[in-house]
Short mmCIF file of C-alpha atoms in Angstrom, two decimals:
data_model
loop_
_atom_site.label_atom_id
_atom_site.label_comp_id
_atom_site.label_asym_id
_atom_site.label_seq_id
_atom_site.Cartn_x
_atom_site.Cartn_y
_atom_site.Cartn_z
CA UNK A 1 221.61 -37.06 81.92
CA UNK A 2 220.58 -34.42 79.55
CA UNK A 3 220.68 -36.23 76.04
CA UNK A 4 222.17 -33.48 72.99
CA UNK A 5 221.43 -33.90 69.14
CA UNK A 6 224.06 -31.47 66.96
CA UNK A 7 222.50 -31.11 63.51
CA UNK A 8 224.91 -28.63 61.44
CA UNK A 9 226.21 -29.76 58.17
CA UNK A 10 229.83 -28.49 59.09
CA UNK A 11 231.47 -31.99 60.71
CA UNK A 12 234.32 -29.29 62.67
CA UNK A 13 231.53 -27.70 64.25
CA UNK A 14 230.00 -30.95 65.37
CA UNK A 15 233.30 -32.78 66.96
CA UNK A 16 234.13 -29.03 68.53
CA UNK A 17 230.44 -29.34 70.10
CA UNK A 18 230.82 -33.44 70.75
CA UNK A 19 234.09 -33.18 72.24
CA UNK A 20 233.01 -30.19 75.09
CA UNK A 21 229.57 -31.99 75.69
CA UNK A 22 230.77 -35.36 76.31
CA UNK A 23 233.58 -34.67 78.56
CA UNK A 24 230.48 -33.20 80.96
CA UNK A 25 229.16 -35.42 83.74
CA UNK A 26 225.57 -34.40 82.83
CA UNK A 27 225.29 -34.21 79.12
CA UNK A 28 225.96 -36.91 76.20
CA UNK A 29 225.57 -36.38 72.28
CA UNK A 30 222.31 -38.52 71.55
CA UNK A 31 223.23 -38.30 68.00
CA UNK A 32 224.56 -36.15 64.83
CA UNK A 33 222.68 -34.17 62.17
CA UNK A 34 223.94 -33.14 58.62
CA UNK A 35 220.83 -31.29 57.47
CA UNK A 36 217.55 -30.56 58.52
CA UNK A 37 215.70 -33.55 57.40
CA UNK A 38 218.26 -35.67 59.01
CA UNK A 39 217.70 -34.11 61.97
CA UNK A 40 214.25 -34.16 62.08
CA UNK A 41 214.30 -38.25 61.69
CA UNK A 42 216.94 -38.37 65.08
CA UNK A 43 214.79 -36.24 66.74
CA UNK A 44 211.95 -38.76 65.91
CA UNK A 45 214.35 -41.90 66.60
CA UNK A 46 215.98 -40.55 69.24
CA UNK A 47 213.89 -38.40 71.46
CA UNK A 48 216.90 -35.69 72.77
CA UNK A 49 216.08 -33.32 75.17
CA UNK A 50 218.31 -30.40 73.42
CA UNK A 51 219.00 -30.06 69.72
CA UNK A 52 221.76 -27.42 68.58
CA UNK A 53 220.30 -26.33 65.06
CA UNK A 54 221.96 -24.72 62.68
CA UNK A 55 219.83 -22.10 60.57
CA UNK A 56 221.46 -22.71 57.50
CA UNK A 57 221.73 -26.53 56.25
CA UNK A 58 220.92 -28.13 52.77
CA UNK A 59 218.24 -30.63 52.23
CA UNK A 60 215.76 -28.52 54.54
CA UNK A 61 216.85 -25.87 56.80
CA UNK A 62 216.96 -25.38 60.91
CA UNK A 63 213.81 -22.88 60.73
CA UNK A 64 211.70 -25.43 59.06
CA UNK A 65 213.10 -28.57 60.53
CA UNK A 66 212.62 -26.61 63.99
CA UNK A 67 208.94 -25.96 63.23
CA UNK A 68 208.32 -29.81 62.12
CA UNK A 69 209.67 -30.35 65.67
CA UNK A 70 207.84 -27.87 67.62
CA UNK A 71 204.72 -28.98 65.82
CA UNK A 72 204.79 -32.18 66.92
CA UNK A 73 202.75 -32.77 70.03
CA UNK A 74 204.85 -35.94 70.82
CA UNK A 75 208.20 -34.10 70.92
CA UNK A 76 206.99 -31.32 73.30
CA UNK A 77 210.07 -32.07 75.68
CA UNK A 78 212.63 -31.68 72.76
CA UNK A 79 214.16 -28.18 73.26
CA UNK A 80 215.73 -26.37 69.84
CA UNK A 81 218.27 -23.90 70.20
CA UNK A 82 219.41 -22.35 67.21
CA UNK A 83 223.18 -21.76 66.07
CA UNK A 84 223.72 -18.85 64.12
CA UNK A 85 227.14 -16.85 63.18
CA UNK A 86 225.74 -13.66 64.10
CA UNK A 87 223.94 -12.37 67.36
CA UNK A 88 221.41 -10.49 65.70
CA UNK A 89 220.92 -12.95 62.49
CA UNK A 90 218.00 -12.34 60.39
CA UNK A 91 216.31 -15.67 60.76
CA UNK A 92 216.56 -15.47 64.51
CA UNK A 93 213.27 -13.75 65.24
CA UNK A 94 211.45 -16.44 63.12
CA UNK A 95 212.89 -19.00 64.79
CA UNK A 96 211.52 -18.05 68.23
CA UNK A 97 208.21 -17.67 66.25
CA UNK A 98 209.00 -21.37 65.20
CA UNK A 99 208.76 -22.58 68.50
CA UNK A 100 213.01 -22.57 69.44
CA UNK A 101 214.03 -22.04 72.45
CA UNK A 102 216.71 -19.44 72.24
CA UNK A 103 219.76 -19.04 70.46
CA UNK A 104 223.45 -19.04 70.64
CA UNK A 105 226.30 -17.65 68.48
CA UNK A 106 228.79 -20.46 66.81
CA UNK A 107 232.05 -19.22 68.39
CA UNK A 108 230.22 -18.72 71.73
CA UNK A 109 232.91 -19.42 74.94
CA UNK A 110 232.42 -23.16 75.99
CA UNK A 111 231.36 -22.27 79.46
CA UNK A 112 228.25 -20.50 77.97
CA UNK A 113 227.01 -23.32 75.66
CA UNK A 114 227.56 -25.51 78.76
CA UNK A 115 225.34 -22.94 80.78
CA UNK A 116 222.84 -23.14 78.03
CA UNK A 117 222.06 -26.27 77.15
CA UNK A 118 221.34 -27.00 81.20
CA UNK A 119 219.47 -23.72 81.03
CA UNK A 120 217.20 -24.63 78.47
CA UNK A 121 216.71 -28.25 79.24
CA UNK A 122 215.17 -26.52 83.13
CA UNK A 123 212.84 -24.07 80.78
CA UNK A 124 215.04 -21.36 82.01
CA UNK A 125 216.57 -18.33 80.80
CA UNK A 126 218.87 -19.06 77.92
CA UNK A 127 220.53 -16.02 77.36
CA UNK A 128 221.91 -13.06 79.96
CA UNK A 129 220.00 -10.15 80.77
CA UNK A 130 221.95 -7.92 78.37
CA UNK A 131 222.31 -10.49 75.16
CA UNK A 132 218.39 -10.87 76.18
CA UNK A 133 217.81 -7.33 75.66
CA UNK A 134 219.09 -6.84 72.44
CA UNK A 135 217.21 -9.66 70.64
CA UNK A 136 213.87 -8.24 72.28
CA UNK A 137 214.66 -4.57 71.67
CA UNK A 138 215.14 -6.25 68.06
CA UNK A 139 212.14 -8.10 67.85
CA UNK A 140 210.30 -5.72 68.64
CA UNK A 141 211.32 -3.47 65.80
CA UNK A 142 210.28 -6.82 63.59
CA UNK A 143 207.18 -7.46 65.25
CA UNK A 144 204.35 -7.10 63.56
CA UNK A 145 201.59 -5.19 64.71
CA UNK A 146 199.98 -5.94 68.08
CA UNK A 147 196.62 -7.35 68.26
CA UNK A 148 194.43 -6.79 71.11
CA UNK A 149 195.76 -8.88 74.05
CA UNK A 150 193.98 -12.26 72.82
CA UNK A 151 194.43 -15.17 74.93
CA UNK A 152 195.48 -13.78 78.12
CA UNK A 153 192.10 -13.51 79.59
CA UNK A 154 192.82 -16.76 81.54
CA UNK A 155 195.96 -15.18 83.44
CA UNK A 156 195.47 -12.94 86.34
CA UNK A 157 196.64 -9.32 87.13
CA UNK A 158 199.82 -10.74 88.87
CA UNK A 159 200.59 -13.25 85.88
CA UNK A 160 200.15 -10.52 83.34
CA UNK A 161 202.59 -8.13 85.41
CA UNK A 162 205.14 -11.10 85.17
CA UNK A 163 204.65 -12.07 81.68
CA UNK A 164 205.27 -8.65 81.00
CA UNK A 165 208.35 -8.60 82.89
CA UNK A 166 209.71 -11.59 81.27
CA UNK A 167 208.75 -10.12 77.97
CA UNK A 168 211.20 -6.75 78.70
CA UNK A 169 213.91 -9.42 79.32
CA UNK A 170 214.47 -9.79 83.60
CA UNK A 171 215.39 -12.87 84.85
CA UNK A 172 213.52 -14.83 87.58
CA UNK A 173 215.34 -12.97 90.32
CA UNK A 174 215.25 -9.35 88.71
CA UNK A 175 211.26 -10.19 88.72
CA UNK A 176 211.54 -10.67 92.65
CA UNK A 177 213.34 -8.06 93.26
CA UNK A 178 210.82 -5.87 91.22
CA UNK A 179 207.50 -7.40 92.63
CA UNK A 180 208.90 -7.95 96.38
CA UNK A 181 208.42 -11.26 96.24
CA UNK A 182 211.46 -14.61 96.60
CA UNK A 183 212.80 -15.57 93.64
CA UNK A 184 210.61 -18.94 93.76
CA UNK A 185 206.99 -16.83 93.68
CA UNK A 186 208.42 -15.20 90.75
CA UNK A 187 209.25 -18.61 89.05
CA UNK A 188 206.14 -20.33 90.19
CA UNK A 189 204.45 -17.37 88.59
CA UNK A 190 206.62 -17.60 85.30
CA UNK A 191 205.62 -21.29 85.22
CA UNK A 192 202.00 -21.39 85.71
CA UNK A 193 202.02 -18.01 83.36
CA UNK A 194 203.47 -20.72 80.57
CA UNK A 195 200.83 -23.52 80.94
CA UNK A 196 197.93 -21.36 80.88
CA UNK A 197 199.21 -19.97 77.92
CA UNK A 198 200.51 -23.38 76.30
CA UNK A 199 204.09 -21.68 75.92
CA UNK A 200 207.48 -24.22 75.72
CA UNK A 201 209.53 -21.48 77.46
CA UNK A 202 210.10 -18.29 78.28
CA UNK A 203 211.02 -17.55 74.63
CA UNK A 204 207.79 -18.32 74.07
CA UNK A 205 206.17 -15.69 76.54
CA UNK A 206 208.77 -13.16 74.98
CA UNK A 207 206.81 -13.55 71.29
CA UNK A 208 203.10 -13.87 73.46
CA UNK A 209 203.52 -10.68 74.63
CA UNK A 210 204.65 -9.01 71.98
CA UNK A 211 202.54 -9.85 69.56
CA UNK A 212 199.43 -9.37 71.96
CA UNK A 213 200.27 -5.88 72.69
CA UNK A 214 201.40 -6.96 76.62
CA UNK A 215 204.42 -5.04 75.99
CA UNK A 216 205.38 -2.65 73.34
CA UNK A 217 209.17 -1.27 72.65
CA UNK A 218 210.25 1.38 74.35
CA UNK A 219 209.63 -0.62 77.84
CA UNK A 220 213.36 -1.81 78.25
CA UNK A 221 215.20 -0.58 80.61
#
């Protein structure tokens, strides 16, 4: 059962949220959240495996609450995935430096959040290929400058090629198809690329590579 905490301070956008997640077989709501220091004392009392953050909420907001979380070396399995109104929000590229997971529009079709949550709880690709795209493409016009590749002197050639891969935004079976390999030497290379690294997903490896200088825009495509 994957366990949900909704912190947003709008109560609609929670029972919309409630209502779709509890109906699933898979997934209960752990708990609610008004504002960020709320929901960083569930999170604490509760121990969910997803939390659907809002960026903007009084008291303290979802980029700082989500960094409290993220900090915390006994809430490593808690997954954050940020709600924002717009794709391409501002605070969005700070929030995958905070340590979330992904993020997902507020008026995003049911069937997607669904997908996501399960997606992110398995450390797997939260957004499509093309949604993917666009947030690197713009984070990489926000990113600051690359230092030299520092700290991936522990991965090898083949684990650098992936990270690199998953950095320009392919999934687990685009990667296969690239390399020539089945889709589960890709993942066993995307996993083993993340604990070497220390990374909580593969948002994670998407700001590592960046911000080392692995990949530089202009690679999509």
């Amino acid at each position: 059962m994957i366990r949900v905490l909704l912190a947003d301070d709008q109560s609609l956008v929670r029972a919309g949220f409630r209502a779709l997640l509890d109906a699933q077989p898979d997934i209960e709501v752990a708990g609610e959240a008004a504002d960020g220091a709320e929901a960083l004392r569930k999170v604490r009392e509760l121990a969910p495996d997803v939390v659907l953050m809002d960026i903007r909420m009084p008291v303290m907001d979802g980029l700082d609450a989500t960094r409290r979380i993220t900090e915390d070396g006994g809430l490593d399995q808690v997954k954050v995935v940020m709600l924002t109104t717009f794709e391409l929000d501002e605070y969005v590229f700070e929030a995958l430096r905070s340590g979330a997971s992904g993020f997902l529009v507020k008026d995003t079709e049911p069937e997607e959040l669904l997908r996501a949550v399960r997606a992110v709880t398995d450390g797997d690709a939260l957004l499509s290929p093309g949604v993917t795209r666009r947030l690197i493409a713009e984070f990489a016009s926000r990113s600051k400058a690359p230092t030299a590749a520092d700290g991936l002197g522990e991965l090898t050639e083949r684990e650098r090629e992936v990270m690199a891969l998953v950095g320009i935004g392919l999934s687990n079976e685009e990667i296969a198809r690239r390399l020539v390999v089945s889709p589960l030497t890709a993942k066993t290379h995307v996993s083993r690329t993340m604990v070497k690294l220390g990374a909580r997903d593969r948002a994670q490896l998407v700001v590592r590579a960046y911000e080392s200088g692995l990949v530089r825009p202009g690679w999509l495509g």
